[in-house]
Coordinates of C-alpha atoms and ligand atoms in Angstrom, one line a residue:
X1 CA -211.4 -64.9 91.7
X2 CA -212.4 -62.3 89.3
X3 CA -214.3 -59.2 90.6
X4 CA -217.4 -57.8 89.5
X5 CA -217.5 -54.1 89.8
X6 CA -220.6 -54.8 92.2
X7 CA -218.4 -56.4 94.2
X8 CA -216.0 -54.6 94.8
X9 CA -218.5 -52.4 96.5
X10 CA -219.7 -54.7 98.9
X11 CA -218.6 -54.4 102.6
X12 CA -216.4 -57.3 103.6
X13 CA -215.8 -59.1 106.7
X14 CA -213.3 -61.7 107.7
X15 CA -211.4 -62.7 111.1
X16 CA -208.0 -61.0 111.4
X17 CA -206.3 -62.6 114.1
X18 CA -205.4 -66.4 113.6
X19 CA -208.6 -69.0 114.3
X20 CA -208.5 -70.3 117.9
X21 CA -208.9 -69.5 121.4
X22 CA -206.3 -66.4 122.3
X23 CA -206.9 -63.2 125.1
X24 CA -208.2 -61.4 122.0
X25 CA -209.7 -61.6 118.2
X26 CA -210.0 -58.9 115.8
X27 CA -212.5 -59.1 113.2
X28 CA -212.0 -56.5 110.2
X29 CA -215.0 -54.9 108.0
X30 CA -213.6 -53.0 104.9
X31 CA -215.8 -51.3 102.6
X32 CA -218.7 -48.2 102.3
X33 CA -221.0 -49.5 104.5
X34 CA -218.0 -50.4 107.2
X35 CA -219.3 -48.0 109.6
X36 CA -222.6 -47.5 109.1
X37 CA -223.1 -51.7 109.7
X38 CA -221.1 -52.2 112.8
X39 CA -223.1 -49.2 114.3
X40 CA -226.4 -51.4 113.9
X41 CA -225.1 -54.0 116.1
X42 CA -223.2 -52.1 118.5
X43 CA -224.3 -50.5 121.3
X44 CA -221.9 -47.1 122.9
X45 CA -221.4 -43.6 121.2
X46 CA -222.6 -43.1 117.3
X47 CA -219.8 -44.9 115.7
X48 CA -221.1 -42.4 111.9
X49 CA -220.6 -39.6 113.9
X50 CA -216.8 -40.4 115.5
X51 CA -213.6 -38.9 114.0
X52 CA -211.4 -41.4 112.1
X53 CA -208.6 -43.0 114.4
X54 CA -210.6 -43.6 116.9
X55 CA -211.8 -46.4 119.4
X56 CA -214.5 -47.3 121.1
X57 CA -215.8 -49.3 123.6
X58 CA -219.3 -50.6 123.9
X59 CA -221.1 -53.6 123.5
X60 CA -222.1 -55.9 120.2
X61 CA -225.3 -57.2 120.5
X62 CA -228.4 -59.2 118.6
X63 CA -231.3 -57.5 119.8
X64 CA -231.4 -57.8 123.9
X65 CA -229.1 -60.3 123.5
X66 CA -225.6 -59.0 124.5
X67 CA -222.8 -61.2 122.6
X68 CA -219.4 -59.2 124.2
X69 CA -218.2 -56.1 125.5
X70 CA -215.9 -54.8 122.4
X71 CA -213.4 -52.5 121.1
X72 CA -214.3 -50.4 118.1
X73 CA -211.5 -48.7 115.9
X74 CA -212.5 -46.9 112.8
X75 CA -210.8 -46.2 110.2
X76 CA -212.2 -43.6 107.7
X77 CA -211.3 -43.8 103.9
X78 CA -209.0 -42.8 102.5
X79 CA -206.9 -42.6 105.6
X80 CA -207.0 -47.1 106.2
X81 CA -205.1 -49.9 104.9
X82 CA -207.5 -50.4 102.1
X83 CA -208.2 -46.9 101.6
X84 CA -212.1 -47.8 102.2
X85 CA -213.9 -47.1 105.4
X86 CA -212.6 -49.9 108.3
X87 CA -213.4 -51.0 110.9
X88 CA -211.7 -53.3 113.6
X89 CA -213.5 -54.9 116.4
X90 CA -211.4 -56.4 119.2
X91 CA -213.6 -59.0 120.8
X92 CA -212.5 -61.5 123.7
X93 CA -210.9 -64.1 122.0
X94 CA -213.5 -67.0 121.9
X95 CA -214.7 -68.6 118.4
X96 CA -217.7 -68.8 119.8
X97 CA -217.9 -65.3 120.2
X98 CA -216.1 -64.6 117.1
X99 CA -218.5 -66.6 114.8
X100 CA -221.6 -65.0 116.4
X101 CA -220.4 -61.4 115.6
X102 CA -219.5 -62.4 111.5
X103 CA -222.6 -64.0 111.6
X104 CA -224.7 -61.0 112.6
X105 CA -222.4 -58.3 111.1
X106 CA -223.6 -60.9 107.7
X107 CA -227.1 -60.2 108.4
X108 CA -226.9 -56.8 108.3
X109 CA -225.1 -56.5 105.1
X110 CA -221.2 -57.2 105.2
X111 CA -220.1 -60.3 103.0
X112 CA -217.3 -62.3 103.7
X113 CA -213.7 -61.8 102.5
X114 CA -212.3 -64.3 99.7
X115 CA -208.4 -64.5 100.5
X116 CA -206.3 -61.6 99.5
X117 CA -209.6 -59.6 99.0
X118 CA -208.4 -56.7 101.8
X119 CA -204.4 -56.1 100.6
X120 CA -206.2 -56.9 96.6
X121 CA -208.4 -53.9 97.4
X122 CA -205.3 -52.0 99.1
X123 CA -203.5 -52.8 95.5
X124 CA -206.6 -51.4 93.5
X125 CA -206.9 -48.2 95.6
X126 CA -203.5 -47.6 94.8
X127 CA -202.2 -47.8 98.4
X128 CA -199.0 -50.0 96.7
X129 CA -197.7 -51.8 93.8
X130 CA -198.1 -55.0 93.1
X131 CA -194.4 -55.8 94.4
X132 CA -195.5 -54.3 97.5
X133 CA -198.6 -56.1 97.9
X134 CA -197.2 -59.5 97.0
X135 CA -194.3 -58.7 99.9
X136 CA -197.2 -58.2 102.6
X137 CA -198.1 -61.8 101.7
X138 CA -194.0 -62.6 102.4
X139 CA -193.9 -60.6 105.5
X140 CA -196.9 -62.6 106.7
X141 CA -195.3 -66.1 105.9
X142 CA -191.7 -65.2 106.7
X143 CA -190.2 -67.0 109.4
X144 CA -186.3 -66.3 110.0
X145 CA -184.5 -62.9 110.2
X146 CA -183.3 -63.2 106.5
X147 CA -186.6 -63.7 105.0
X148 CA -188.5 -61.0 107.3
X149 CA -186.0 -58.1 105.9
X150 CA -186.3 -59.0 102.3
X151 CA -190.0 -58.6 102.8
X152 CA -189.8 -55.9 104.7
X153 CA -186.9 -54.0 102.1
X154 CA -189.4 -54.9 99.4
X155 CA -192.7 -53.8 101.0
X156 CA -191.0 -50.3 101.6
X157 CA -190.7 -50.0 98.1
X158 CA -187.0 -50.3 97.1
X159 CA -187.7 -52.7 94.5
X160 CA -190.5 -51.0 92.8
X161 CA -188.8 -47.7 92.9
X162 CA -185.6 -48.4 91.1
X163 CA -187.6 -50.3 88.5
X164 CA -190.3 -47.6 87.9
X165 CA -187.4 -45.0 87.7
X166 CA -185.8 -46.5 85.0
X167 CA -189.3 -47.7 83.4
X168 CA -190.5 -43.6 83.1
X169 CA -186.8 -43.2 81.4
X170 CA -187.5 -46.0 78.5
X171 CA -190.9 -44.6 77.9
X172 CA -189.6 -41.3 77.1
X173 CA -187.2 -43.1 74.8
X174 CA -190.5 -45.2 73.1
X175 CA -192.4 -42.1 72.7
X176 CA -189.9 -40.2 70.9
X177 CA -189.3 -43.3 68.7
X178 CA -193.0 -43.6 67.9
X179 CA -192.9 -39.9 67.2
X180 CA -190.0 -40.4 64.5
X181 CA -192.3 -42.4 62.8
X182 CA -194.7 -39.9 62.3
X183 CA -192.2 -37.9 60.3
X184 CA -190.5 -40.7 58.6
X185 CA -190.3 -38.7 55.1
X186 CA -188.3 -36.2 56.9
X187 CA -185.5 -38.4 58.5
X188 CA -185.8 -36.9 61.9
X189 CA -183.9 -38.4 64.6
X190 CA -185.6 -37.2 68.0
X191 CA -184.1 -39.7 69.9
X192 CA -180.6 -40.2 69.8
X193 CA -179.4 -44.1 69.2
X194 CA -176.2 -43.3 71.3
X195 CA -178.3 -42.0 74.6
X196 CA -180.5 -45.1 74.0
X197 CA -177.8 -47.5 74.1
X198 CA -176.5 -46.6 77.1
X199 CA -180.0 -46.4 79.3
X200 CA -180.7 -50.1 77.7
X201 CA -177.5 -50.9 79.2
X202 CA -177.7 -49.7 82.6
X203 CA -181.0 -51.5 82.7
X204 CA -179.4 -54.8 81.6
X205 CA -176.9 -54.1 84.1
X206 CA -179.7 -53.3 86.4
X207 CA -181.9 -56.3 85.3
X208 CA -178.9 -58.7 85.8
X209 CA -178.2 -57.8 89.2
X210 CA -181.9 -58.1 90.3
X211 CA -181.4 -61.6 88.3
X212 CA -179.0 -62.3 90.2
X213 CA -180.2 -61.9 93.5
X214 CA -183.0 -64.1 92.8
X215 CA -180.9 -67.5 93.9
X216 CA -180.2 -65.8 96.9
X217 CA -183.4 -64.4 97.1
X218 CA -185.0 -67.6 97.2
X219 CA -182.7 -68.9 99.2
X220 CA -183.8 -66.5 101.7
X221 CA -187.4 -67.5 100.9
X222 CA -187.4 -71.5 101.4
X223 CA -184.1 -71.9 102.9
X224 CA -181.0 -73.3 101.6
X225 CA -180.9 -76.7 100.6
X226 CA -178.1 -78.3 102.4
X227 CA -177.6 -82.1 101.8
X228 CA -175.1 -84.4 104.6
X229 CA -173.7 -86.7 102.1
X230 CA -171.4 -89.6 102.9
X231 CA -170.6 -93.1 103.2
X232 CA -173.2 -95.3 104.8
X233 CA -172.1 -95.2 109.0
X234 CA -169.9 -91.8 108.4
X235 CA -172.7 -90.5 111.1
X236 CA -174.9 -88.0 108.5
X237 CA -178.2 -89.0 110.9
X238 CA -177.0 -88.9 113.7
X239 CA -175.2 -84.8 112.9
X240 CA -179.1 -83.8 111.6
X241 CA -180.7 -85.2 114.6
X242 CA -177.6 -83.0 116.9
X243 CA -178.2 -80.2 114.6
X244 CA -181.8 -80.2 115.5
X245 CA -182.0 -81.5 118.6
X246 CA -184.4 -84.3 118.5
X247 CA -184.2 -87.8 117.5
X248 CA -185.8 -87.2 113.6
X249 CA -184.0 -89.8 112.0
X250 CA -182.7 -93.6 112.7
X251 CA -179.4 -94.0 113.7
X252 CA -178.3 -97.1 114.1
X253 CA -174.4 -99.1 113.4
X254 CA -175.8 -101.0 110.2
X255 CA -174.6 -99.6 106.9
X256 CA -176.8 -98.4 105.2
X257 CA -179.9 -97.3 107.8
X258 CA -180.9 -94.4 106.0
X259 CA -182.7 -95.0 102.3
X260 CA -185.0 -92.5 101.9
X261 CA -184.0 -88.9 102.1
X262 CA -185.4 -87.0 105.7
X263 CA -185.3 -83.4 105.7
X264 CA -185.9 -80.5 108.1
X265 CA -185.5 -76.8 108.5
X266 CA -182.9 -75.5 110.5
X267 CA -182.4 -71.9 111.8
X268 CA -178.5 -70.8 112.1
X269 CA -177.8 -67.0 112.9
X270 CA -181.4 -65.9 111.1
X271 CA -181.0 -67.6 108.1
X272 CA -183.4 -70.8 107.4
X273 CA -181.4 -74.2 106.4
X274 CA -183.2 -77.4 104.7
X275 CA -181.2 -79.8 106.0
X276 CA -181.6 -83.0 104.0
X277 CA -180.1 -86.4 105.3
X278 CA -179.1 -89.1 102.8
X279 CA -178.7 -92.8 101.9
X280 CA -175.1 -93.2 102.4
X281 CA -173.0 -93.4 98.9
X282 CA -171.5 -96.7 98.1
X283 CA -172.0 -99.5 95.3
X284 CA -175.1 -101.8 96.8
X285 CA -176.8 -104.7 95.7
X286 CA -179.9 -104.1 97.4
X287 CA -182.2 -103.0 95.3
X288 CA -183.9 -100.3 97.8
X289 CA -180.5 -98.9 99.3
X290 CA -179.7 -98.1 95.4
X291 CA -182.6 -96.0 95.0
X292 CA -181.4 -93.9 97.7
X293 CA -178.1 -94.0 96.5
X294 CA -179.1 -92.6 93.0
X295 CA -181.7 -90.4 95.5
X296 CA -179.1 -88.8 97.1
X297 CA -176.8 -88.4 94.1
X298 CA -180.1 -86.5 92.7
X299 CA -180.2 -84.0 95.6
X300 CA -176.4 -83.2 95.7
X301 CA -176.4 -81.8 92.1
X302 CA -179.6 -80.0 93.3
X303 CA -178.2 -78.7 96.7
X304 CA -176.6 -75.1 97.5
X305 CA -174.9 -76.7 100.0
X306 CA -173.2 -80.1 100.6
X307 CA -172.0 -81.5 104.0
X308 CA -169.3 -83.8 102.9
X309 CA -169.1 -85.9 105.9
X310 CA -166.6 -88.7 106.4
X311 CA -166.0 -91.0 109.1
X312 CA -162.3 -90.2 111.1
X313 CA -162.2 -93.6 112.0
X314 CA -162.9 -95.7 108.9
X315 CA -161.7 -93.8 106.1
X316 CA -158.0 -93.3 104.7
X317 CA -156.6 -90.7 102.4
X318 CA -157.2 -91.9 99.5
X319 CA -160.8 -92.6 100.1
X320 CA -161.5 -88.5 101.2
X321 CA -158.6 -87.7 97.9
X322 CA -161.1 -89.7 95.5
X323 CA -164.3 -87.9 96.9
X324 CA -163.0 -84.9 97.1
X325 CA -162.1 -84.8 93.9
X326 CA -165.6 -85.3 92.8
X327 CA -167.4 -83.1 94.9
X328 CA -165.1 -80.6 93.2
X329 CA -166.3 -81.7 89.8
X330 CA -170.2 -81.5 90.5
X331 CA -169.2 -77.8 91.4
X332 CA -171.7 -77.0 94.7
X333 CA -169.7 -75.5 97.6
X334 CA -168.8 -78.3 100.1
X335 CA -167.9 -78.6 103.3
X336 CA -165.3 -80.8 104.7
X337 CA -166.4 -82.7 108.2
X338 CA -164.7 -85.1 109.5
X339 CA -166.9 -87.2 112.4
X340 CA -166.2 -88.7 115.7
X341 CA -163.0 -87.3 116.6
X342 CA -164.1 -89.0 120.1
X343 CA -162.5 -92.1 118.7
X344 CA -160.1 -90.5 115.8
X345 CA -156.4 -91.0 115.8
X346 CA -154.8 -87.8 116.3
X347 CA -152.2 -88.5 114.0
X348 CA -154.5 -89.0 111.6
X349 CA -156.2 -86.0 112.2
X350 CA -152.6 -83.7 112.2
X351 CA -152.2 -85.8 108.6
X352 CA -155.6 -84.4 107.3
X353 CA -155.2 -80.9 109.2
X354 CA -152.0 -80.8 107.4
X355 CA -153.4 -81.3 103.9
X356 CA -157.3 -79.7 104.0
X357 CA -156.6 -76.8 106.4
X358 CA -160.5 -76.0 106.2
X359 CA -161.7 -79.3 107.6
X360 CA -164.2 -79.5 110.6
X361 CA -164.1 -81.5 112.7
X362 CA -166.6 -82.7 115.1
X363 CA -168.2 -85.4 117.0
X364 CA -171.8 -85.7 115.8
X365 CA -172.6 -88.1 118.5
X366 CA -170.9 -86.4 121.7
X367 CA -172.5 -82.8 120.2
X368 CA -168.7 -81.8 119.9
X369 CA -167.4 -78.6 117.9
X370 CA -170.9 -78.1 116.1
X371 CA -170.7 -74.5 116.8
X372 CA -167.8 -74.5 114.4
X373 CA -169.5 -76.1 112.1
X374 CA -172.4 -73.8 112.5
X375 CA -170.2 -70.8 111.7
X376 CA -168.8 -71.9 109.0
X377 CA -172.1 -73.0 107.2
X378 CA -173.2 -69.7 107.8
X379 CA -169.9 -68.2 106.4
X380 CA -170.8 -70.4 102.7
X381 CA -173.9 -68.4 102.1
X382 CA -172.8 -65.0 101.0
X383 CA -175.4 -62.8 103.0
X384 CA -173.4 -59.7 102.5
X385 CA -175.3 -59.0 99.6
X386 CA -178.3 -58.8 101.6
X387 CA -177.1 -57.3 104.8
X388 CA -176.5 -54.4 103.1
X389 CA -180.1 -53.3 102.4
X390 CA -179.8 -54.1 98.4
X391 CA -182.6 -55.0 96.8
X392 CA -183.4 -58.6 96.6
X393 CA -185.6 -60.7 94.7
X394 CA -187.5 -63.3 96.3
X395 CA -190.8 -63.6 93.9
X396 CA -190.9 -66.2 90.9
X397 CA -192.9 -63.9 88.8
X398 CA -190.8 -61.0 89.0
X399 CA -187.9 -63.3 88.2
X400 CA -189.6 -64.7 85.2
X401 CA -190.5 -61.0 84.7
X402 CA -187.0 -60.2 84.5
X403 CA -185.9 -62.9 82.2
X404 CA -189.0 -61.4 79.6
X405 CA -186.9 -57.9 80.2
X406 CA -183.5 -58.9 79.9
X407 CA -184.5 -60.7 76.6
X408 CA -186.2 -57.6 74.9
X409 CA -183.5 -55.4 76.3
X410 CA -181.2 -57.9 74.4
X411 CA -183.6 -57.8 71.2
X412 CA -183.2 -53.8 71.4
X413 CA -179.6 -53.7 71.7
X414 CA -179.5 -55.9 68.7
X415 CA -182.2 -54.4 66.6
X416 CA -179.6 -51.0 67.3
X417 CA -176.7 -52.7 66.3
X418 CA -178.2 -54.0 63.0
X419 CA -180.1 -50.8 62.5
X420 CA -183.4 -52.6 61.9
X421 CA -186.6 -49.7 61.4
X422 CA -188.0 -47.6 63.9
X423 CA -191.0 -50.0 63.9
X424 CA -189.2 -52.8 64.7
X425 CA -187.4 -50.9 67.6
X426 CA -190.6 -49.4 68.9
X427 CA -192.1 -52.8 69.2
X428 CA -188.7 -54.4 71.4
X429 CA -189.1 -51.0 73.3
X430 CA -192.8 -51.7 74.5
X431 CA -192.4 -55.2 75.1
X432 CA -189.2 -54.4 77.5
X433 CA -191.6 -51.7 78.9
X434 CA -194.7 -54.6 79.1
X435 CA -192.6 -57.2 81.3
X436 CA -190.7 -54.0 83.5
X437 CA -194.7 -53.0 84.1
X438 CA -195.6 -56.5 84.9
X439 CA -193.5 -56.6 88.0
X440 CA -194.6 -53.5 89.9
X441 CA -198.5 -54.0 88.5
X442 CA -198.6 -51.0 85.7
X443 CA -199.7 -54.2 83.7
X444 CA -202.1 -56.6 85.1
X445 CA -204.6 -58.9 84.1
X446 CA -207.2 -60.0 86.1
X447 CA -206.0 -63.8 85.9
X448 CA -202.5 -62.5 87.4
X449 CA -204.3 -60.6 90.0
X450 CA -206.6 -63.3 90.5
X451 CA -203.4 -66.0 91.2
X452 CA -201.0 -63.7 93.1
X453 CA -204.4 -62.5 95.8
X454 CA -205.5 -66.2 96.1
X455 CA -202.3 -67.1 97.8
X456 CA -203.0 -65.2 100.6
X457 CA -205.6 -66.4 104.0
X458 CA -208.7 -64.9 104.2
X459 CA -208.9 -61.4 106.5
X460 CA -205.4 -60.9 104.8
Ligands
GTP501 N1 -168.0 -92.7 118.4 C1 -168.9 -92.0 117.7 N2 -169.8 -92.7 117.0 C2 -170.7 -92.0 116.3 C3 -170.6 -90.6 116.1 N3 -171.6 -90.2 115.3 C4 -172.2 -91.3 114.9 N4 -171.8 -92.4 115.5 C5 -172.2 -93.8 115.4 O1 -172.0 -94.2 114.1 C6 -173.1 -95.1 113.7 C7 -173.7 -94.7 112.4 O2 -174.4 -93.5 112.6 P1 -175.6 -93.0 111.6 O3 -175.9 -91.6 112.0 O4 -176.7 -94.0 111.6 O5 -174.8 -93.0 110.3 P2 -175.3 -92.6 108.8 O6 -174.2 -91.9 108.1 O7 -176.7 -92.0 108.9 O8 -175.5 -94.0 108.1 P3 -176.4 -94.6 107.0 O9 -177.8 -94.0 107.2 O10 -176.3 -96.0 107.1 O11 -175.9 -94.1 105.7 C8 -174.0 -95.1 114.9 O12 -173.7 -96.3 115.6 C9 -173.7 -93.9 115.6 O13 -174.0 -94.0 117.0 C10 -169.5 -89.9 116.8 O14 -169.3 -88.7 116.8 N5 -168.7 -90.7 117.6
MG502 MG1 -178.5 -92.5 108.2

């Protein structure tokens, strides 16, 4: 999806409501002739003479033919989303209708949107960086609480605007390197190598944290894998299909009923949960069951989050010492859930109480103390982080974006300490700068335009 620069003056069109019958649709023209192509078609005041932020009502038709009685809101550059002329037309929320008013706004000159095209020409016309732009695209698709206010923090710029702060501070340091080297016979030193230290190192420290935040970030993003792992029978379908209400997987009193992982998304107090059920974990003959054995073992090292779920009525001590133990050594946080305290011995449960203090337990099958267990999986993902407005990063390419910088930052710091030439420390300098710029779109290319704007829908 590379753009021409005659394309980029042509008027686009695309639906922006979702396909499908609903009370209304609103189909968005962005571009020159915005205005001047709906007023062909529509039938009420002159829409070229109206004032911008404005709407109007009238009719849209094809000759005689009326095709529906309309809103019209214009939008007159540079005060719109894209910065172009818009214009949205609220129709009655038919696709017949819909498709007949695209098709004749076509005919008299608009061409329709490729995905992305309306927040890509937003980007171009500098309405926001390309941080910002790639978060309307996460605002869009974000479905829990979590998700919606990292967009929304990142959209509003606090990302961009700590990284562009500190991005103007390291190009003042590169240009009075670069100057130094104009006057190398003189041994000038316009920049001083203490003062640059210590801004590389409050952007490492910067870099790191924004590193850091990526795991939760993502988390935020897709949801945190969480994996029910136990012995075959312990009751791991039968707590996802309670968790979620609905009968997703099997459950039956054979050993060993689950073999392939089933997984499903779960939303607890605004955060999003992958839930993953497992083969149960125990030595097996059968071929299958020890694929989903080795299966599940897979998605445990893999998970942020493991339900270690054990069966009150089958297991002893020794059993849920010995697992323990190795759920300690694969290092993911656990929790400890001990199932159908319907049937449990109490003693057994004071014995266990008595030794893992932070045990839950429930009854999967009667629906019993979930809410516990709901707090406390909420309590294991450190949100705190996030609820207090810091900046978060939820994008791949900014993290990989990050990694570049951290390592050039790295390369500068060491290029100081060994005193290698201004040249040399220049070039580290730049390519820090080059992978700071990448991130809020001071350095594009079109193929990285053309990959992050073809990931939105069209009329986006
Ligand atoms: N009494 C009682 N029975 C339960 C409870 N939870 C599950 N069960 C029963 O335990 C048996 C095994 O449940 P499943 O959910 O299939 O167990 P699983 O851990 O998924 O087993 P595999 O898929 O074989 O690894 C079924 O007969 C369930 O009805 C509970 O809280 N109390
Ligand atoms: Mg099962």
């Amino acid at each position: 999806m590379n753009f021409t620069l005659h394309e980029k003056e042509d008027t686009i069109i695309a639906l922006a409501t979702p396909q499908g019958v609903g009370a209304i649709a609103v189909v968005r023209l962005s571009g020159k002739d915005a205005i001047k192509i709906t007023n062909e078609v529509f039938k009420g005041k002159d829409l070229e003479k109206q004032p911008t932020h404005t709407i109007h009502f009238g009719t849209i038709r094809d000759g005689e033919r009326i095709i529906d009685e309309v809103l019209v809101s214009l939008f007159i550059a540079p005060k719109s989303f894209t910065k172009e002329n818009v214009v949205e037309i609220s129709t009655h929320g038919s696709s017949y209708i819909v498709n007949q008013v695209i098709k004749l706004l076509i005919k008299h000159g608009a061409r329709p949107a490729k995905p992305g095209e309306f927040t890509q020409r937003a980007f171009l016309n500098g309405q926001f960086d390309l941080a910002q732009a790639e978060a309307v695209a996460d605002l869009i698709h974000s479905d829990s609480e979590a998700s919606h206010q990292a967009a929304m923090n990142q959209m509003r710029g606090g990302f961009s605007g700590e990284i562009s702060k500190l991005r103007a501070e390291l190009i003042h340091f590169a240009s009075m390197i670069e100057l130094e080297l104009d006057f190398t016979e003189e041994d000038v030193e316009f920049a001083s190598r203490d003062d640059l230290r210590i801004l590389v190192e409050q952007l490492l420290r910067v870099i790191e944290q924004l590193i850091g935040s990526f795991d939760l970030g993502n988390v935020i993003k897709n949801g945190v894998p969480t994996v029910i792992a136990g012995k075959p029978n312990a009751g791991k379908s039968t707590l996802l299909n309670a968790l979620l209400n609905e009968e997703k997987a099997i459950v039956s009193d054979i050993a060993g009923t689950t073999r392939d992982f089933i997984e499903d998304e779960i939303n607890i107090g605004g955060v999003i949960f992958r839930f993953i059920d497992t083969a149960g974990l125990r030595e097996t003959t059968d071929t299958i069951e020890a694929i989903g054995v080795s299966r599940t073992q897979e998605k445990m090292k893999t998970a942020s989050l493991i339900l270690y779920l054990f069966d009150l009525t089958d297991t002893d001590m020794v059993e849920i010492n010995r697992d323990i133990n190795k759920l300690e050594n694969l290092g993911v946080p656990f929790i400890k859930v001990g199932n159908k305290i319907d049937k449990a011995n109490p003693h057994f449960i004071n014995e266990l109480k008595e030794k893992y203090p932070d045990t839950i337990f429930i009854s999967a099958g009667q629906k019993e103390n979930l809410e516990l267990l709901r707090n406390r999986i909420l309590e294991m993902v450190n949100l705190d982080k996030f609820r207090t407005g810091n900046t978060i990063v939820t994008n791949i390419r900014h993290y990989d974006s990050l990694v570049k910088t951290r390592q050039s930052l790295l390369d500068v710091i060491g290029g100081l300490d060994s005193h290698i030439t201004n040249d040399f420390l220049a070039m580290d300098i730049r390519r820090s700068l080059h992978y700071l710029g990448e991130i809020t779109g001071e350095i594009t290319t079109d193929d990285l335009l053309a990959n992050i704007f073809s990931k939105f829908c069209i009329g986006k």
